[in-house]
Coordinates of C-alpha atoms and ligand atoms in Angstrom, one line a residue:
X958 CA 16.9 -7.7 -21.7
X959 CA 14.8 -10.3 -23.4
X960 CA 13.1 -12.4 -20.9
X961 CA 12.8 -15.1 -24.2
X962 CA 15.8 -17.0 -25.1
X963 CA 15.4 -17.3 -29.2
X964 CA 18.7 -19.1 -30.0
X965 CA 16.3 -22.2 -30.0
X966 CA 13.2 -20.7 -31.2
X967 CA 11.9 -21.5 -34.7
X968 CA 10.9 -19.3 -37.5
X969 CA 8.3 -17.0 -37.9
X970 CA 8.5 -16.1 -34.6
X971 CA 7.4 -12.5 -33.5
X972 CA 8.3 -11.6 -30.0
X973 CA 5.6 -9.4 -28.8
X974 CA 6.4 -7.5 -25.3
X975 CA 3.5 -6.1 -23.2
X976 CA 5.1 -3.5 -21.1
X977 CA 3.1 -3.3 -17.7
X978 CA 4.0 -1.3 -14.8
X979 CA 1.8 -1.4 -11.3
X980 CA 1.2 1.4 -9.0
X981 CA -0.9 1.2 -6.3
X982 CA -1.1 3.4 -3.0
X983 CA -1.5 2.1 0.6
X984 CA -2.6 4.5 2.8
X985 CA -2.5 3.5 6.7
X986 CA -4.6 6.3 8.4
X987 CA -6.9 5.9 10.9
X988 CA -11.1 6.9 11.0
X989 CA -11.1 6.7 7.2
X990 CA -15.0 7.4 7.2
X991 CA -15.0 10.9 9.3
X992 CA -16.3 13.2 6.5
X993 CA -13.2 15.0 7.1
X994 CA -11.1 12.3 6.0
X995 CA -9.9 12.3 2.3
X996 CA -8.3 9.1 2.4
X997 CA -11.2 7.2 0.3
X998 CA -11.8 10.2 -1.7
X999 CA -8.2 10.4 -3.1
X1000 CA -8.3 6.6 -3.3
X1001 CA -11.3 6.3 -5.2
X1002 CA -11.2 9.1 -7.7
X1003 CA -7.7 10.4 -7.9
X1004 CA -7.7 9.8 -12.0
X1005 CA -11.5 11.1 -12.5
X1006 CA -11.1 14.6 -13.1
X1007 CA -14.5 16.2 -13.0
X1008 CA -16.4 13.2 -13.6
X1009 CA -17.3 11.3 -10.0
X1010 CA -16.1 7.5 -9.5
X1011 CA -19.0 5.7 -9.4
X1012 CA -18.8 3.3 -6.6
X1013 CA -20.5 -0.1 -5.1
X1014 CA -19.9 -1.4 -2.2
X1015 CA -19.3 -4.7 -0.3
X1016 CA -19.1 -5.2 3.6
X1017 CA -18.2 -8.0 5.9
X1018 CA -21.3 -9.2 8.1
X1019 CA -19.3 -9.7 10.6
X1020 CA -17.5 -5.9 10.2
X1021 CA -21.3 -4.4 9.7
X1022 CA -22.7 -6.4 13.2
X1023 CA -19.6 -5.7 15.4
X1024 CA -20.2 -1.7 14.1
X1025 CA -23.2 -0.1 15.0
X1026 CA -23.8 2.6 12.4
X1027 CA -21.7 1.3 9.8
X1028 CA -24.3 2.3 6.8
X1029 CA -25.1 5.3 8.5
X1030 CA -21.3 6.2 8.4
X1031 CA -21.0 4.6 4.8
X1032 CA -23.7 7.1 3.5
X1033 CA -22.3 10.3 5.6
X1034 CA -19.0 9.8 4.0
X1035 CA -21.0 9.3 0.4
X1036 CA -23.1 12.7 0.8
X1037 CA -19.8 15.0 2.1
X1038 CA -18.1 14.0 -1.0
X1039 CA -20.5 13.9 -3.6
X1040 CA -18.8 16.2 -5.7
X1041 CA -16.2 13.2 -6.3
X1042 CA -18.0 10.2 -5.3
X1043 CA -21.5 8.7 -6.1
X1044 CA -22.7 5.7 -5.1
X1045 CA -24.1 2.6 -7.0
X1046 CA -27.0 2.1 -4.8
X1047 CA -27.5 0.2 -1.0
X1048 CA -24.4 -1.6 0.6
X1049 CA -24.3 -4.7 -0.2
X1050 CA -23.6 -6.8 2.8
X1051 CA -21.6 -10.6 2.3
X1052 CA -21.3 -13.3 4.5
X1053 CA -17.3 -12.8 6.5
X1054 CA -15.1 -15.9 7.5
X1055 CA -14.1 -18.7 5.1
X1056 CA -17.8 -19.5 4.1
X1057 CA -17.3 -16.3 1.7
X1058 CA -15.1 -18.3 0.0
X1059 CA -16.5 -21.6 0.3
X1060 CA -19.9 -20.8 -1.0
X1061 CA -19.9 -21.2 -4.6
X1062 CA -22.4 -19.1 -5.8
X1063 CA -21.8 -16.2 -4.1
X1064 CA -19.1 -15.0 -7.0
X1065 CA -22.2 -15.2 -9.3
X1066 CA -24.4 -13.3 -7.3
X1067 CA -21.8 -10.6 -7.2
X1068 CA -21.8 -10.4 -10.7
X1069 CA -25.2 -10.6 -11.1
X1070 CA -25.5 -7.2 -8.7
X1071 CA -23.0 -5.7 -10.5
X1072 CA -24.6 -6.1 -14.1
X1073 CA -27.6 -4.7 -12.1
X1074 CA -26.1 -1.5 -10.6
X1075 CA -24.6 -0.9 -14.0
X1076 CA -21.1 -0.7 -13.0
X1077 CA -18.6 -0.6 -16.1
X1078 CA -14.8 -0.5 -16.4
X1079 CA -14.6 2.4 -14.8
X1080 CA -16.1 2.1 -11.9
X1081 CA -14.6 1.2 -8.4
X1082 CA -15.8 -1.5 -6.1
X1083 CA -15.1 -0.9 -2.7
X1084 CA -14.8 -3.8 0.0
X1085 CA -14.7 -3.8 3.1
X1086 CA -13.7 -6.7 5.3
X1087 CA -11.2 -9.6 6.4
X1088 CA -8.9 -11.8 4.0
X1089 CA -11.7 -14.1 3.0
X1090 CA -14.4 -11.3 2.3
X1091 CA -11.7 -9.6 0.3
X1092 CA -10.7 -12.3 -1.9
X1093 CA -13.9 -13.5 -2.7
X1094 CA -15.5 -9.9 -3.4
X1095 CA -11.9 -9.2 -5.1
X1096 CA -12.7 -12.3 -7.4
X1097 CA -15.9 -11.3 -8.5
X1098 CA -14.2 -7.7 -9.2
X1099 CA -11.7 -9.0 -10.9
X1100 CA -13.5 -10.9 -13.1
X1101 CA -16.7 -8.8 -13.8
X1102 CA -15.8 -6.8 -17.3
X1103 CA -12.3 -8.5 -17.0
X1104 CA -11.7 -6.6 -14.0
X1105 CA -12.8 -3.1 -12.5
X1106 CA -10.8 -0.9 -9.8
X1107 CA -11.3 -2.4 -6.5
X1108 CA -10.4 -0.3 -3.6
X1109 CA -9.6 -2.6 -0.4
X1110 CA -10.8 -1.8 3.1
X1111 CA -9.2 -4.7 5.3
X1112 CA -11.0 -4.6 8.4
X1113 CA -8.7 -7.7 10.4
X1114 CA -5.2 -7.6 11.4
X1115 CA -4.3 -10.4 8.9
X1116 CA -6.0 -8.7 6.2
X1117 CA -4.2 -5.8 7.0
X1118 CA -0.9 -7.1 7.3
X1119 CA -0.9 -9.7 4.3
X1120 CA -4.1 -10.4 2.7
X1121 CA -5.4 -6.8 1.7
X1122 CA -2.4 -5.6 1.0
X1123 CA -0.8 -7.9 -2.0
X1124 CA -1.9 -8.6 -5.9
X1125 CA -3.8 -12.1 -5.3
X1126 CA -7.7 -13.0 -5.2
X1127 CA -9.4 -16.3 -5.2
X1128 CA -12.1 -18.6 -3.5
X1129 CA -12.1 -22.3 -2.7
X1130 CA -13.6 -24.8 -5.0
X1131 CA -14.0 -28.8 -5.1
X1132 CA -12.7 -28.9 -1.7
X1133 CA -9.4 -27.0 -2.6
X1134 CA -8.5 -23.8 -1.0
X1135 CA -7.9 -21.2 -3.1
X1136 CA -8.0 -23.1 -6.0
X1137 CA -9.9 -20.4 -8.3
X1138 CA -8.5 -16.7 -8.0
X1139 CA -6.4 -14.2 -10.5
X1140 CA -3.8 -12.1 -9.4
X1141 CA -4.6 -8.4 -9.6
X1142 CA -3.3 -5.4 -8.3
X1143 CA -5.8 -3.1 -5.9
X1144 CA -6.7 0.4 -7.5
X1145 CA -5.6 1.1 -3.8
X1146 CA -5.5 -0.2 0.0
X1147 CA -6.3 1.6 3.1
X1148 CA -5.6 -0.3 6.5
X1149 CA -6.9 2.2 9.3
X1150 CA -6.5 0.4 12.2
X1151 CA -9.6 1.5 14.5
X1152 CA -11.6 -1.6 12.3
X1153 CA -9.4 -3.8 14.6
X1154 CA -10.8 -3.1 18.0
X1155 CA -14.2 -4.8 17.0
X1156 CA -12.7 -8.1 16.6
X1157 CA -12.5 -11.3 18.6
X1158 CA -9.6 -11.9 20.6
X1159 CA -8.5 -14.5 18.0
X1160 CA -8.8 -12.9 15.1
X1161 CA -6.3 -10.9 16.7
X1162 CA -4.3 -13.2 17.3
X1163 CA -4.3 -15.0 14.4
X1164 CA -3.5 -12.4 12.2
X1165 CA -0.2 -11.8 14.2
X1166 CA 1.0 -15.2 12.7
X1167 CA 1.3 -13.3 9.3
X1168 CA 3.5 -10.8 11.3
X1169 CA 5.7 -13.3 12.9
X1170 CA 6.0 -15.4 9.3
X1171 CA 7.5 -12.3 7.8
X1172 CA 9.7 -11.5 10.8
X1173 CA 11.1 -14.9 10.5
X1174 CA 11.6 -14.9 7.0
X1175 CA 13.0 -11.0 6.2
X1176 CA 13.5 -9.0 9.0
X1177 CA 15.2 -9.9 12.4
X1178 CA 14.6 -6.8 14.1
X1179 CA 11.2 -6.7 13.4
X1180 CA 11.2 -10.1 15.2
X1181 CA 12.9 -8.6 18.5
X1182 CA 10.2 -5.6 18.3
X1183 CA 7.3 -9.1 18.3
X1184 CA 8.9 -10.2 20.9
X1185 CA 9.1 -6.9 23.2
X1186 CA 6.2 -5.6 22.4
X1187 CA 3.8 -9.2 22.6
X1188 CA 2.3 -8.0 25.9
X1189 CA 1.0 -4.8 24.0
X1190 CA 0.0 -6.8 21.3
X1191 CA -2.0 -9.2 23.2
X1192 CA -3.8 -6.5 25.4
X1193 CA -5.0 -5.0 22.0
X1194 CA -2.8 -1.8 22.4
X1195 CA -4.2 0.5 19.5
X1196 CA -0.8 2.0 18.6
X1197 CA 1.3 -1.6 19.1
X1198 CA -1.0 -3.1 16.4
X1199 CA -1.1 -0.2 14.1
X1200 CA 2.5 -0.5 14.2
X1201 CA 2.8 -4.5 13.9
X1202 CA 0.5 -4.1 11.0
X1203 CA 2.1 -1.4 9.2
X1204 CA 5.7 -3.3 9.2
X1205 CA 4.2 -6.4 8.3
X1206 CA 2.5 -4.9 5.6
X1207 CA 5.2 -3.1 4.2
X1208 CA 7.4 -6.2 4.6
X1209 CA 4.9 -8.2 2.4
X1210 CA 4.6 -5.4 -0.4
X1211 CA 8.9 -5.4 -0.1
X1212 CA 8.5 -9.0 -1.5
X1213 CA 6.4 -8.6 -3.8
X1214 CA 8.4 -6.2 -5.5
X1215 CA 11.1 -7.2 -5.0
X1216 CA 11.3 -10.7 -4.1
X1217 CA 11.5 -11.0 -8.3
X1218 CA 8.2 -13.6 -8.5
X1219 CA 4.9 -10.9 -8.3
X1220 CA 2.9 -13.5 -10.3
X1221 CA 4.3 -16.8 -8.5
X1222 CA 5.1 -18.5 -11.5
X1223 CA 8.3 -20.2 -10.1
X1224 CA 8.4 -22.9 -7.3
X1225 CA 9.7 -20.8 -4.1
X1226 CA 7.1 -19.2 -2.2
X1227 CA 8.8 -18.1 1.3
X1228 CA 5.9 -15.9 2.1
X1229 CA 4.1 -18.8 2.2
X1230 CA 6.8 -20.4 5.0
X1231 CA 4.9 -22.7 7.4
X1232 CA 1.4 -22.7 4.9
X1233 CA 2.6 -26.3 3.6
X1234 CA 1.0 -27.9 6.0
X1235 CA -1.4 -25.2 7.1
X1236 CA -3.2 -24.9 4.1
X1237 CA -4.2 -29.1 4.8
X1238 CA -4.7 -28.4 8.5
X1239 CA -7.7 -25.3 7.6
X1240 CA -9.4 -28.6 5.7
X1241 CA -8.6 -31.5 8.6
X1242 CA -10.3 -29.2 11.1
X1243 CA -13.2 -27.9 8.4
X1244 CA -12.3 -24.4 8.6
X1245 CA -12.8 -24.7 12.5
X1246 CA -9.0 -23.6 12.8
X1247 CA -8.7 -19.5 11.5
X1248 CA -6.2 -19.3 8.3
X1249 CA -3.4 -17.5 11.1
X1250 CA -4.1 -20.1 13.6
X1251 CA -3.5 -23.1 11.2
X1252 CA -0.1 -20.8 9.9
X1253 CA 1.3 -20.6 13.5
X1254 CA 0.9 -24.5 13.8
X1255 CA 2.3 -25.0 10.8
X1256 CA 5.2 -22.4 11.3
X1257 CA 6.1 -24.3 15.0
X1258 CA 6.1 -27.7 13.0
X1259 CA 8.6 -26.5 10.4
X1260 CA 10.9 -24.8 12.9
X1261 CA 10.8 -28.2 15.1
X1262 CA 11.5 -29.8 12.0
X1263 CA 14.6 -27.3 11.0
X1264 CA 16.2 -28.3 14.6
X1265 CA 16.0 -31.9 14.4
X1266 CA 18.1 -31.2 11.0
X1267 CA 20.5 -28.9 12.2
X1268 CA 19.5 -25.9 10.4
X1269 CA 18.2 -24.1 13.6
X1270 CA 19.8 -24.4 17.2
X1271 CA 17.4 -25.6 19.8
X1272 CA 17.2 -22.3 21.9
X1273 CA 16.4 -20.7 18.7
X1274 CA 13.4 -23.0 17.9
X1275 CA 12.5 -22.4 21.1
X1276 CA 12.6 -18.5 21.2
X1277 CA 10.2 -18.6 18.4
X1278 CA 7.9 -21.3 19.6
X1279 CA 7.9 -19.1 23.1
X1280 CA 6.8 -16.0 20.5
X1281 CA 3.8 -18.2 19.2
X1282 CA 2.6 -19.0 23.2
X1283 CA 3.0 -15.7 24.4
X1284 CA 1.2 -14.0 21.6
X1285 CA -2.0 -16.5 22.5
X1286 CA -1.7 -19.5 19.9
X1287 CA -2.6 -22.8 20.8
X1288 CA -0.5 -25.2 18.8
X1289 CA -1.6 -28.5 19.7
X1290 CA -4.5 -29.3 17.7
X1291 CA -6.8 -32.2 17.3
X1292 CA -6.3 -31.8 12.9
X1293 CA -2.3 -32.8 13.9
X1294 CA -3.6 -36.6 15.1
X1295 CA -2.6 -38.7 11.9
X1296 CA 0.7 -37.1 10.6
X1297 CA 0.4 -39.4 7.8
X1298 CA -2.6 -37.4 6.6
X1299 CA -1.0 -34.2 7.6
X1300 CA 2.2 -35.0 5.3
X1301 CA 0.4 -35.7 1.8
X1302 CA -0.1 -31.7 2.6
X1303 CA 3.5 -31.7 1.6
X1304 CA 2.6 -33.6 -2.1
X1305 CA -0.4 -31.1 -2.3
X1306 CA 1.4 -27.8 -1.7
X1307 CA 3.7 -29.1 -4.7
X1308 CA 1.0 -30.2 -7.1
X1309 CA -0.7 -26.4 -6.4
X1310 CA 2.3 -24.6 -7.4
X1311 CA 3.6 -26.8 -9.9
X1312 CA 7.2 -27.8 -10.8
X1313 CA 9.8 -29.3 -7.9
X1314 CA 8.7 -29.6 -4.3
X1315 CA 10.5 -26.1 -2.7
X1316 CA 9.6 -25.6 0.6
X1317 CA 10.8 -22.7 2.7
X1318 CA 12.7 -23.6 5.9
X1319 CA 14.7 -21.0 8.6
X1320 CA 18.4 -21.3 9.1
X1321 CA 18.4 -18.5 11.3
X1322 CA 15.7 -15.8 12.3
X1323 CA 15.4 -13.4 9.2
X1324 CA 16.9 -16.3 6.9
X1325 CA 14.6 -18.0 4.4
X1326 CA 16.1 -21.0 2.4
X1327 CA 14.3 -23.2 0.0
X1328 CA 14.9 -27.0 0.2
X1329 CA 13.6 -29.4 -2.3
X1330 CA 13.9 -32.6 0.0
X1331 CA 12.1 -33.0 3.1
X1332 CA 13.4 -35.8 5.5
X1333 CA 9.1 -37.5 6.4
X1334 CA 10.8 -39.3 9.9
X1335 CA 11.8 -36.3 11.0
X1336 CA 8.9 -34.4 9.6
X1337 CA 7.0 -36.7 11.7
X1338 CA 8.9 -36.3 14.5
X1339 CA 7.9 -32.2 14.3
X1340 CA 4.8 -32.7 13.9
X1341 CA 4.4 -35.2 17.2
X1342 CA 6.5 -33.3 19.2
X1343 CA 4.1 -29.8 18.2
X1344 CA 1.0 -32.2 18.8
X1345 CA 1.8 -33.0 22.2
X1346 CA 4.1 -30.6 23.6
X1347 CA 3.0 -27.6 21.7
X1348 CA 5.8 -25.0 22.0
X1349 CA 8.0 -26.7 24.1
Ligands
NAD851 N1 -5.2 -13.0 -1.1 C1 -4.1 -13.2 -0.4 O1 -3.0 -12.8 -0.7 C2 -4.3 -13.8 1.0 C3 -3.2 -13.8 1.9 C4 -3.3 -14.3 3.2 C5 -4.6 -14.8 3.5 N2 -5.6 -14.8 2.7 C6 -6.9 -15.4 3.0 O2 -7.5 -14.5 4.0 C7 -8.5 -15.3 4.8 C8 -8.3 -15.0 6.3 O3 -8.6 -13.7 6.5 P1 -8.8 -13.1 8.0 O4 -7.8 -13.6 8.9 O5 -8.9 -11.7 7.8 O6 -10.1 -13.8 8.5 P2 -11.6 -13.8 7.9 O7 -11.7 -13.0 6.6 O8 -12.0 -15.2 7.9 O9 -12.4 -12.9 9.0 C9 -12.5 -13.4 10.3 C10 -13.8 -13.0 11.0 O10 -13.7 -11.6 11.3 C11 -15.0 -11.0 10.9 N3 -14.6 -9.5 10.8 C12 -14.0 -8.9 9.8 N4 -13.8 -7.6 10.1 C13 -14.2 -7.4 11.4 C14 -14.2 -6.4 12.3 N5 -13.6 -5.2 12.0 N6 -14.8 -6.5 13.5 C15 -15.4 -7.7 13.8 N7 -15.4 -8.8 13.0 C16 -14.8 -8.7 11.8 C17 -15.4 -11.7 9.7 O11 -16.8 -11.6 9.5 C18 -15.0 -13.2 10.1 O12 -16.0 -13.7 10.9 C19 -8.2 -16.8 4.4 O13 -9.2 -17.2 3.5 C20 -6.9 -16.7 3.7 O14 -6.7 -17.7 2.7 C21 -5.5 -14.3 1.4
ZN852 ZN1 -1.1 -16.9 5.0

């Protein structure tokens, strides 16, 4: 099927087709860096042959603090398979959180240390960290030679869930989130979920907003299992997260493929329900709010906002509100004080995607729609009602 309508075209044209076709694995295995494991090995070298991947790589700060013996581990791993796998020199060790992103010469620096270490098209660079560590060493990856393999580590429960796991890089730029980035598909992922219990209590939390956006947007049951099993969640149960992770996950890489838009060139975005106004309250609060924390806000404002129009029933707005308390977010926020401000997010969200405003609402829990109008009084009315009564 041509993708081209030519009953319009005019002459001389030659239709040229590009036939491209990604594969990439994601492995969800825990201790990938016991010298016994072959996870990394297989990910990293699987079309080398004889010849060894040659591979740099990048860390979180934040991962290589929280983990004593990190390196040490790093370089074990390195010397039990150096029959497949040699290294491009010392770990190189980033900045984590959203200055990774922010900081605009860090990309350049990057490339920089790769021209030095001599990496060339086929070599990997590994990374391991959360979301924003990701896509700003995924950037520079990306973009060095046009792109080598990169190999993702996410070492959060968002990154695991959503950010690690999908085809998109970026960093911020001019004050715009994300406003730099390519989409490109990982060489391959591996979400082992003994990185998790290093992290602070809210980076826990906040990457369960990712988990809770897809449950509300694909798959009802997985919504009921959130519910049953927040307690777990919250106490940092091993297996409860592994398990919240992996479904997420596999529920954001069932969009992708098949949600028909891998490369986002039309308007509708559902895995992106509740980021509207999200993506403006990360900037209101300078970053102060995580990425999941600002999505859980935003995700409470939209559902208060699909009640007051009739598209949700009350005790179903509430149910999911009640999800968002009990799993440890805070929904009123100082960033939700001027609506006004809040709702040119609305303008922004369209001018970043392009095209007609399309924003995803619920009209039942596992039930995306897009709706190109947004009613601002009642939008208003959402927002006040999250600011000052939060879930209820
Ligand atoms: N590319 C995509 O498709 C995509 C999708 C969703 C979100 N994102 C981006 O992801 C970012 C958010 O990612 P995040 O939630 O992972 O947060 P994050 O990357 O900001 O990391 C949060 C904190 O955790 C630290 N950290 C990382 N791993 C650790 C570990 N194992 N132990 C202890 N500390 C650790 C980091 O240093 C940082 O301080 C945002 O910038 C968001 O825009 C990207
Ligand atoms: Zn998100």
């Amino acid at each position: 099927v041509l993708s081209i309508d030519l009953t319009s075209a005019p002459t001389g044209v030659h239709l040229q087709r590009v036939p491209v076709q990604f594969d990439y694995p994601v492995i969800f295995q825990r201790d990938c860096l016991a010298p016994s494991s072959t996870a990394l090995r297989w990910a990293m070298s699987r079309d080398r042959g004889s010849a060894t991947a040659r591979v740099l790589v990048i860390a979180d700060a934040g991962l290589v603090q929280a983990t004593p013996g990190f390196a040490r581990a790093l370089e074990g791993y390195f010397a039990a398979h150096c029959d497949a796998l040699s290294s491009a020199g010392e770990l190189v060790v980033i900045p984590g959180g959203e200055q990774a992103k922010a900081d605009e010469g860090l990309v350049s620096r990057l490339h920089q240390e790769m021209l030095h270490r001599q990496l060339d098209r086929h070599s990997v660079v590994l990374i391991f960290g959360g979301g924003a560590v990701l896509d700003a060493a995924g950037y520079a990856a990306a973009t060095f030679h046009r792109g080598v393999r990169v190999v993702r580590v996410p070492t959060t429960v968002l990154g695991q869930n959503d950010a690690g796991v999908g085809v998109k890089n970026g960093v911020n730029a001019f004050g715009v989130k994300n406003l730099v980035g390519t989409f490109q598909a990982p060489y391959a992922v591996i979400c082992d979920s003994q990185f998790l219990g290093t992290l602070e209590a809210r980076d826990v939390t906040a990457g369960l907003a990712e988990a809770v956006k897809v449950s509300l947007i694909r798959d009802p049951e997985f919504f009921r299992w959130l519910q049953q099993n927040a307690a777990r969640l919250v106490a940092r149960e091993e297996e409860a997260l592994g398990e919240s992770v992996r479904r997420a996950a596999l529920l954001h890489l069932g969009h992708i493929a098949q949600g028909g838009d891998p490369f986002e060139t039309g308007s509708a975005r559902p895995l992106d329900f509740g980021h509207w106004s999200a993506h403006k309250l990360e900037v209101l609060s300078h970053h102060s709010l995580r990425h999941g924390e600002a999505v859980a806000i935003g995700m409470a404002i939209d559902v208060r906002y699909a009640e007051s129009v009739g598209l949700l029933s009350a005790p179903v707005a509430d149910e999911i509100c009640s999800l968002l308390a009990q799993l440890g977010f805070t929904l009123p926020h100082a960033a939700l004080g001027d609506p006004e401000v809040l709702l040119r997010g609305l303008e922004e969200f369209r001018e970043h995607i392009g095209g007609e405003l399309t924003i995803t609402q619920l009209r039942g829990i596992g039930q995306a729609m897009d709706v190109h109008e947004i009613d601002r009084g009642a939008m208003r009315g959402a927002i006040w009602r999250v600011a000052l009564h939060g879930a209820r």
